PDB file of N, CA and C in Angstrom:
ATOM      1  N   MET A   1     -82.936 -58.190 -27.708  1.00 74.00           N
ATOM      2  CA  MET A   1     -81.902 -58.531 -28.643  1.00 74.00           C
ATOM      3  C   MET A   1     -80.774 -58.960 -28.032  1.00 74.00           C
ATOM      4  N   ALA A   2     -79.444 -59.385 -28.709  1.00 77.00           N
ATOM      5  CA  ALA A   2     -78.356 -59.735 -27.599  1.00 77.00           C
ATOM      6  C   ALA A   2     -77.819 -59.063 -27.397  1.00 77.00           C
ATOM      7  N   LYS A   3     -76.804 -58.281 -27.117  1.00 82.00           N
ATOM      8  CA  LYS A   3     -76.186 -57.167 -26.000  1.00 82.00           C
ATOM      9  C   LYS A   3     -74.557 -58.542 -26.923  1.00 82.00           C
ATOM     10  N   PRO A   4     -74.435 -57.298 -27.798  1.00 78.00           N
ATOM     11  CA  PRO A   4     -72.460 -57.733 -28.981  1.00 78.00           C
ATOM     12  C   PRO A   4     -71.553 -58.283 -28.002  1.00 78.00           C
ATOM     13  N   LEU A   5     -71.107 -58.489 -28.078  1.00 76.00           N
ATOM     14  CA  LEU A   5     -69.566 -59.882 -27.363  1.00 76.00           C
ATOM     15  C   LEU A   5     -68.612 -58.824 -27.188  1.00 76.00           C
ATOM     16  N   PRO A   6     -67.624 -58.695 -26.207  1.00 84.00           N
ATOM     17  CA  PRO A   6     -66.870 -57.172 -25.895  1.00 84.00           C
ATOM     18  C   PRO A   6     -65.966 -57.716 -27.494  1.00 84.00           C
ATOM     19  N   LEU A   7     -64.842 -57.024 -28.116  1.00 82.00           N
ATOM     20  CA  LEU A   7     -64.336 -58.068 -29.447  1.00 82.00           C
ATOM     21  C   LEU A   7     -62.795 -57.806 -28.224  1.00 82.00           C
ATOM     22  N   SER A   8     -62.702 -59.357 -28.591  1.00 92.00           N
ATOM     23  CA  SER A   8     -60.824 -59.564 -28.298  1.00 92.00           C
ATOM     24  C   SER A   8     -59.927 -58.233 -28.685  1.00 92.00           C
ATOM     25  N   SER A   9     -58.528 -58.048 -28.226  1.00 91.00           N
ATOM     26  CA  SER A   9     -57.659 -57.383 -28.920  1.00 91.00           C
ATOM     27  C   SER A   9     -57.182 -56.725 -30.343  1.00 91.00           C
ATOM     28  N   ASP A  10     -57.040 -59.093 -30.666  1.00 92.00           N
ATOM     29  CA  ASP A  10     -56.791 -58.811 -32.237  1.00 92.00           C
ATOM     30  C   ASP A  10     -58.166 -57.776 -33.118  1.00 92.00           C
ATOM     31  N   ARG A  11     -59.219 -58.469 -32.654  1.00 92.00           N
ATOM     32  CA  ARG A  11     -60.427 -57.349 -33.571  1.00 92.00           C
ATOM     33  C   ARG A  11     -60.440 -56.312 -32.881  1.00 92.00           C
ATOM     34  N   GLN A  12     -60.260 -55.376 -31.918  1.00 93.00           N
ATOM     35  CA  GLN A  12     -59.802 -54.526 -31.842  1.00 93.00           C
ATOM     36  C   GLN A  12     -59.365 -53.348 -32.229  1.00 93.00           C
ATOM     37  N   ARG A  13     -57.893 -53.940 -32.480  1.00 93.00           N
ATOM     38  CA  ARG A  13     -56.758 -54.211 -33.536  1.00 93.00           C
ATOM     39  C   ARG A  13     -57.157 -54.318 -34.704  1.00 93.00           C
ATOM     40  N   LEU A  14     -57.322 -54.913 -35.608  1.00 94.00           N
ATOM     41  CA  LEU A  14     -58.027 -55.118 -36.871  1.00 94.00           C
ATOM     42  C   LEU A  14     -58.679 -54.222 -37.076  1.00 94.00           C
ATOM     43  N   ALA A  15     -59.734 -53.834 -36.110  1.00 93.00           N
ATOM     44  CA  ALA A  15     -61.332 -52.167 -36.007  1.00 93.00           C
ATOM     45  C   ALA A  15     -60.460 -51.133 -36.845  1.00 93.00           C
ATOM     46  N   LYS A  16     -59.106 -51.049 -36.332  1.00 95.00           N
ATOM     47  CA  LYS A  16     -58.868 -49.866 -36.087  1.00 95.00           C
ATOM     48  C   LYS A  16     -57.841 -49.658 -37.659  1.00 95.00           C
ATOM     49  N   MET A  17     -57.972 -50.982 -38.450  1.00 95.00           N
ATOM     50  CA  MET A  17     -57.156 -50.433 -38.954  1.00 95.00           C
ATOM     51  C   MET A  17     -57.937 -50.472 -39.856  1.00 95.00           C
ATOM     52  N   LEU A  18     -59.093 -51.480 -40.238  1.00 95.00           N
ATOM     53  CA  LEU A  18     -60.043 -51.099 -41.279  1.00 95.00           C
ATOM     54  C   LEU A  18     -60.698 -49.531 -41.321  1.00 95.00           C
ATOM     55  N   LYS A  19     -60.608 -48.724 -40.040  1.00 95.00           N
ATOM     56  CA  LYS A  19     -61.490 -47.759 -39.999  1.00 95.00           C
ATOM     57  C   LYS A  19     -60.746 -46.725 -40.776  1.00 95.00           C
ATOM     58  N   ALA A  20     -59.198 -46.622 -40.197  1.00 96.00           N
ATOM     59  CA  ALA A  20     -58.124 -46.252 -40.699  1.00 96.00           C
ATOM     60  C   ALA A  20     -58.302 -46.250 -42.445  1.00 96.00           C
ATOM     61  N   LEU A  21     -58.207 -47.441 -42.711  1.00 95.00           N
ATOM     62  CA  LEU A  21     -58.282 -48.494 -43.863  1.00 95.00           C
ATOM     63  C   LEU A  21     -59.049 -46.944 -44.932  1.00 95.00           C
ATOM     64  N   GLY A  22     -60.487 -47.119 -44.019  1.00 96.00           N
ATOM     65  CA  GLY A  22     -61.802 -46.659 -44.752  1.00 96.00           C
ATOM     66  C   GLY A  22     -61.589 -45.539 -45.676  1.00 96.00           C
ATOM     67  N   ASN A  23     -60.956 -44.230 -45.293  1.00 96.00           N
ATOM     68  CA  ASN A  23     -60.413 -42.960 -45.544  1.00 96.00           C
ATOM     69  C   ASN A  23     -60.045 -43.467 -46.841  1.00 96.00           C
ATOM     70  N   PRO A  24     -60.350 -42.808 -47.776  1.00 95.00           N
ATOM     71  CA  PRO A  24     -59.394 -43.294 -49.016  1.00 95.00           C
ATOM     72  C   PRO A  24     -58.557 -42.725 -49.258  1.00 95.00           C
ATOM     73  N   GLN A  25     -58.459 -41.235 -48.268  1.00 95.00           N
ATOM     74  CA  GLN A  25     -57.000 -40.849 -48.785  1.00 95.00           C
ATOM     75  C   GLN A  25     -55.734 -41.334 -48.092  1.00 95.00           C
ATOM     76  N   ARG A  26     -56.488 -42.080 -47.165  1.00 96.00           N
ATOM     77  CA  ARG A  26     -54.765 -42.765 -46.596  1.00 96.00           C
ATOM     78  C   ARG A  26     -55.039 -43.937 -47.177  1.00 96.00           C
ATOM     79  N   PHE A  27     -55.840 -44.544 -47.901  1.00 95.00           N
ATOM     80  CA  PHE A  27     -55.625 -45.865 -48.777  1.00 95.00           C
ATOM     81  C   PHE A  27     -55.104 -45.249 -49.769  1.00 95.00           C
ATOM     82  N   GLN A  28     -54.848 -44.369 -50.709  1.00 94.00           N
ATOM     83  CA  GLN A  28     -54.356 -43.618 -51.122  1.00 94.00           C
ATOM     84  C   GLN A  28     -52.582 -43.912 -50.688  1.00 94.00           C
ATOM     85  N   ILE A  29     -52.346 -42.635 -49.233  1.00 94.00           N
ATOM     86  CA  ILE A  29     -51.358 -42.495 -49.000  1.00 94.00           C
ATOM     87  C   ILE A  29     -50.367 -44.157 -48.606  1.00 94.00           C
ATOM     88  N   VAL A  30     -51.594 -45.401 -47.768  1.00 93.00           N
ATOM     89  CA  VAL A  30     -50.884 -45.789 -48.186  1.00 93.00           C
ATOM     90  C   VAL A  30     -50.258 -47.633 -49.343  1.00 93.00           C
ATOM     91  N   GLU A  31     -50.493 -46.614 -50.076  1.00 93.00           N
ATOM     92  CA  GLU A  31     -50.871 -48.067 -51.377  1.00 93.00           C
ATOM     93  C   GLU A  31     -49.530 -46.843 -52.116  1.00 93.00           C
ATOM     94  N   PHE A  32     -48.892 -45.807 -52.160  1.00 93.00           N
ATOM     95  CA  PHE A  32     -48.144 -45.025 -52.517  1.00 93.00           C
ATOM     96  C   PHE A  32     -46.155 -45.817 -51.171  1.00 93.00           C
ATOM     97  N   LEU A  33     -46.374 -44.989 -49.840  1.00 92.00           N
ATOM     98  CA  LEU A  33     -45.427 -45.980 -49.221  1.00 92.00           C
ATOM     99  C   LEU A  33     -45.788 -47.753 -49.493  1.00 92.00           C
ATOM    100  N   ALA A  34     -46.018 -48.510 -49.969  1.00 91.00           N
ATOM    101  CA  ALA A  34     -46.029 -50.210 -50.160  1.00 91.00           C
ATOM    102  C   ALA A  34     -44.969 -49.917 -51.752  1.00 91.00           C
ATOM    103  N   GLN A  35     -45.381 -48.453 -51.810  1.00 92.00           N
ATOM    104  CA  GLN A  35     -43.850 -48.810 -53.475  1.00 92.00           C
ATOM    105  C   GLN A  35     -42.716 -48.266 -53.217  1.00 92.00           C
ATOM    106  N   ASN A  36     -42.659 -47.696 -52.292  1.00 87.00           N
ATOM    107  CA  ASN A  36     -42.271 -46.782 -51.950  1.00 87.00           C
ATOM    108  C   ASN A  36     -41.133 -46.889 -51.010  1.00 87.00           C
ATOM    109  N   SER A  37     -39.519 -47.829 -51.038  1.00 73.00           N
ATOM    110  CA  SER A  37     -38.641 -48.544 -49.344  1.00 73.00           C
ATOM    111  C   SER A  37     -39.093 -47.123 -48.028  1.00 73.00           C
ATOM    112  N   THR A  38     -38.718 -46.133 -49.080  1.00 78.00           N
ATOM    113  CA  THR A  38     -37.977 -44.979 -48.245  1.00 78.00           C
ATOM    114  C   THR A  38     -39.113 -43.525 -48.238  1.00 78.00           C
ATOM    115  N   CYS A  39     -39.695 -42.692 -48.520  1.00 80.00           N
ATOM    116  CA  CYS A  39     -40.564 -41.779 -47.918  1.00 80.00           C
ATOM    117  C   CYS A  39     -40.609 -40.594 -46.931  1.00 80.00           C
ATOM    118  N   ILE A  40     -40.379 -39.218 -47.598  1.00 86.00           N
ATOM    119  CA  ILE A  40     -40.912 -38.222 -47.061  1.00 86.00           C
ATOM    120  C   ILE A  40     -42.050 -37.880 -46.739  1.00 86.00           C
ATOM    121  N   THR A  41     -42.629 -36.877 -46.126  1.00 89.00           N
ATOM    122  CA  THR A  41     -44.184 -36.041 -46.862  1.00 89.00           C
ATOM    123  C   THR A  41     -43.767 -35.763 -47.427  1.00 89.00           C
ATOM    124  N   GLY A  42     -42.917 -35.341 -48.280  1.00 91.00           N
ATOM    125  CA  GLY A  42     -43.143 -33.700 -49.188  1.00 91.00           C
ATOM    126  C   GLY A  42     -43.045 -35.074 -50.625  1.00 91.00           C
ATOM    127  N   ASP A  43     -43.066 -36.064 -50.904  1.00 92.00           N
ATOM    128  CA  ASP A  43     -43.017 -37.296 -51.962  1.00 92.00           C
ATOM    129  C   ASP A  43     -44.541 -37.380 -51.836  1.00 92.00           C
ATOM    130  N   ILE A  44     -44.748 -37.535 -50.858  1.00 93.00           N
ATOM    131  CA  ILE A  44     -46.903 -37.903 -51.145  1.00 93.00           C
ATOM    132  C   ILE A  44     -47.121 -36.706 -51.170  1.00 93.00           C
ATOM    133  N   VAL A  45     -46.645 -35.061 -50.169  1.00 93.00           N
ATOM    134  CA  VAL A  45     -47.348 -34.508 -51.387  1.00 93.00           C
ATOM    135  C   VAL A  45     -47.606 -33.934 -52.317  1.00 93.00           C
ATOM    136  N   ARG A  46     -46.148 -34.077 -53.491  1.00 93.00           N
ATOM    137  CA  ARG A  46     -45.951 -34.490 -54.272  1.00 93.00           C
ATOM    138  C   ARG A  46     -46.699 -35.300 -55.424  1.00 93.00           C
ATOM    139  N   ASN A  47     -46.947 -36.182 -55.166  1.00 90.00           N
ATOM    140  CA  ASN A  47     -47.702 -37.053 -55.636  1.00 90.00           C
ATOM    141  C   ASN A  47     -49.627 -36.695 -55.007  1.00 90.00           C
ATOM    142  N   THR A  48     -50.421 -36.898 -54.595  1.00 90.00           N
ATOM    143  CA  THR A  48     -50.991 -36.579 -54.053  1.00 90.00           C
ATOM    144  C   THR A  48     -51.750 -34.985 -53.664  1.00 90.00           C
ATOM    145  N   PRO A  49     -53.213 -34.866 -53.984  1.00 92.00           N
ATOM    146  CA  PRO A  49     -53.434 -33.527 -54.324  1.00 92.00           C
ATOM    147  C   PRO A  49     -53.232 -32.918 -53.076  1.00 92.00           C
ATOM    148  N   LEU A  50     -52.895 -33.163 -51.919  1.00 93.00           N
ATOM    149  CA  LEU A  50     -53.125 -32.863 -50.520  1.00 93.00           C
ATOM    150  C   LEU A  50     -52.145 -32.213 -50.330  1.00 93.00           C
ATOM    151  N   ALA A  51     -52.474 -31.472 -49.321  1.00 94.00           N
ATOM    152  CA  ALA A  51     -51.590 -30.283 -48.043  1.00 94.00           C
ATOM    153  C   ALA A  51     -50.928 -30.948 -47.365  1.00 94.00           C
ATOM    154  N   GLN A  52     -49.098 -30.662 -46.915  1.00 94.00           N
ATOM    155  CA  GLN A  52     -48.644 -31.332 -46.048  1.00 94.00           C
ATOM    156  C   GLN A  52     -49.378 -31.538 -44.975  1.00 94.00           C
ATOM    157  N   SER A  53     -50.543 -30.042 -44.285  1.00 94.00           N
ATOM    158  CA  SER A  53     -50.868 -30.497 -43.091  1.00 94.00           C
ATOM    159  C   SER A  53     -51.965 -31.644 -43.236  1.00 94.00           C
ATOM    160  N   THR A  54     -52.677 -32.209 -43.877  1.00 95.00           N
ATOM    161  CA  THR A  54     -53.850 -33.063 -43.885  1.00 95.00           C
ATOM    162  C   THR A  54     -52.590 -34.111 -43.979  1.00 95.00           C
ATOM    163  N   VAL A  55     -51.873 -34.568 -45.330  1.00 94.00           N
ATOM    164  CA  VAL A  55     -50.656 -35.635 -45.393  1.00 94.00           C
ATOM    165  C   VAL A  55     -50.506 -35.895 -44.158  1.00 94.00           C
ATOM    166  N   SER A  56     -49.298 -35.397 -42.940  1.00 93.00           N
ATOM    167  CA  SER A  56     -48.831 -36.122 -41.474  1.00 93.00           C
ATOM    168  C   SER A  56     -49.761 -35.960 -40.701  1.00 93.00           C
ATOM    169  N   GLN A  57     -51.175 -35.521 -40.691  1.00 94.00           N
ATOM    170  CA  GLN A  57     -52.087 -35.691 -40.023  1.00 94.00           C
ATOM    171  C   GLN A  57     -52.318 -37.288 -40.374  1.00 94.00           C
ATOM    172  N   HIS A  58     -52.762 -37.317 -41.986  1.00 95.00           N
ATOM    173  CA  HIS A  58     -53.074 -39.036 -42.141  1.00 95.00           C
ATOM    174  C   HIS A  58     -51.957 -39.973 -41.744  1.00 95.00           C
ATOM    175  N   LEU A  59     -50.707 -39.897 -41.945  1.00 94.00           N
ATOM    176  CA  LEU A  59     -50.109 -40.954 -41.255  1.00 94.00           C
ATOM    177  C   LEU A  59     -50.028 -40.838 -39.688  1.00 94.00           C
ATOM    178  N   LYS A  60     -50.457 -39.617 -39.059  1.00 93.00           N
ATOM    179  CA  LYS A  60     -50.296 -39.742 -37.168  1.00 93.00           C
ATOM    180  C   LYS A  60     -51.301 -40.495 -37.315  1.00 93.00           C
ATOM    181  N   VAL A  61     -52.387 -40.894 -37.621  1.00 95.00           N
ATOM    182  CA  VAL A  61     -53.821 -41.409 -37.957  1.00 95.00           C
ATOM    183  C   VAL A  61     -53.865 -43.287 -38.059  1.00 95.00           C
ATOM    184  N   LEU A  62     -52.662 -43.212 -39.230  1.00 95.00           N
ATOM    185  CA  LEU A  62     -51.950 -44.396 -39.920  1.00 95.00           C
ATOM    186  C   LEU A  62     -51.313 -45.107 -38.886  1.00 95.00           C
ATOM    187  N   ARG A  63     -50.171 -44.397 -38.563  1.00 93.00           N
ATOM    188  CA  ARG A  63     -49.059 -44.469 -37.423  1.00 93.00           C
ATOM    189  C   ARG A  63     -50.223 -45.672 -35.884  1.00 93.00           C
ATOM    190  N   GLU A  64     -51.020 -44.508 -35.691  1.00 93.00           N
ATOM    191  CA  GLU A  64     -51.431 -45.204 -34.472  1.00 93.00           C
ATOM    192  C   GLU A  64     -52.616 -46.252 -35.009  1.00 93.00           C
ATOM    193  N   ALA A  65     -52.343 -46.530 -36.020  1.00 95.00           N
ATOM    194  CA  ALA A  65     -53.343 -47.876 -35.868  1.00 95.00           C
ATOM    195  C   ALA A  65     -52.021 -48.760 -36.465  1.00 95.00           C
ATOM    196  N   GLY A  66     -50.883 -48.916 -36.361  1.00 93.00           N
ATOM    197  CA  GLY A  66     -50.324 -49.846 -36.851  1.00 93.00           C
ATOM    198  C   GLY A  66     -49.876 -50.430 -37.655  1.00 93.00           C
ATOM    199  N   LEU A  67     -50.363 -49.632 -39.037  1.00 93.00           N
ATOM    200  CA  LEU A  67     -50.488 -49.891 -40.745  1.00 93.00           C
ATOM    201  C   LEU A  67     -48.822 -49.418 -41.239  1.00 93.00           C
ATOM    202  N   ILE A  68     -48.397 -48.307 -40.177  1.00 92.00           N
ATOM    203  CA  ILE A  68     -46.930 -47.780 -40.692  1.00 92.00           C
ATOM    204  C   ILE A  68     -46.137 -47.488 -39.795  1.00 92.00           C
ATOM    205  N   HIS A  69     -44.387 -47.317 -40.045  1.00 87.00           N
ATOM    206  CA  HIS A  69     -43.757 -47.549 -39.147  1.00 87.00           C
ATOM    207  C   HIS A  69     -42.951 -46.783 -40.112  1.00 87.00           C
ATOM    208  N   GLY A  70     -42.148 -45.785 -38.316  1.00 78.00           N
ATOM    209  CA  GLY A  70     -41.026 -44.695 -39.903  1.00 78.00           C
ATOM    210  C   GLY A  70     -40.917 -43.795 -38.268  1.00 78.00           C
ATOM    211  N   GLU A  71     -39.300 -43.205 -38.267  1.00 70.00           N
ATOM    212  CA  GLU A  71     -39.320 -41.876 -37.812  1.00 70.00           C
ATOM    213  C   GLU A  71     -40.004 -40.588 -38.264  1.00 70.00           C
ATOM    214  N   ILE A  72     -40.153 -39.618 -37.397  1.00 60.00           N
ATOM    215  CA  ILE A  72     -40.718 -38.276 -37.915  1.00 60.00           C
ATOM    216  C   ILE A  72     -38.911 -37.204 -37.693  1.00 60.00           C
ATOM    217  N   GLU A  73     -38.836 -36.966 -38.915  1.00 58.00           N
ATOM    218  CA  GLU A  73     -37.550 -36.329 -37.843  1.00 58.00           C
ATOM    219  C   GLU A  73     -37.715 -34.524 -38.635  1.00 58.00           C
ATOM    220  N   GLY A  74     -37.144 -33.503 -38.506  1.00 48.00           N
ATOM    221  CA  GLY A  74     -38.193 -31.836 -38.527  1.00 48.00           C
ATOM    222  C   GLY A  74     -38.607 -31.197 -37.786  1.00 48.00           C
TER     223      GLY A  74
END
């Protein structure tokens, strides 16, 4: 069996993004964010069945994957 080739940095970034979006809750958060130009964590909590701490953790993963950008306040 052939050894897999290492991924380019672009492909590594894409894989990280796809992995982040593979979680249904994170996908739902991205859909919500796409419909709203600005958002605070409380907006997401009110519109999903997720706890604030869970939403914050999902936002961290999405931010680290390069899917969202924003400022953290509070």
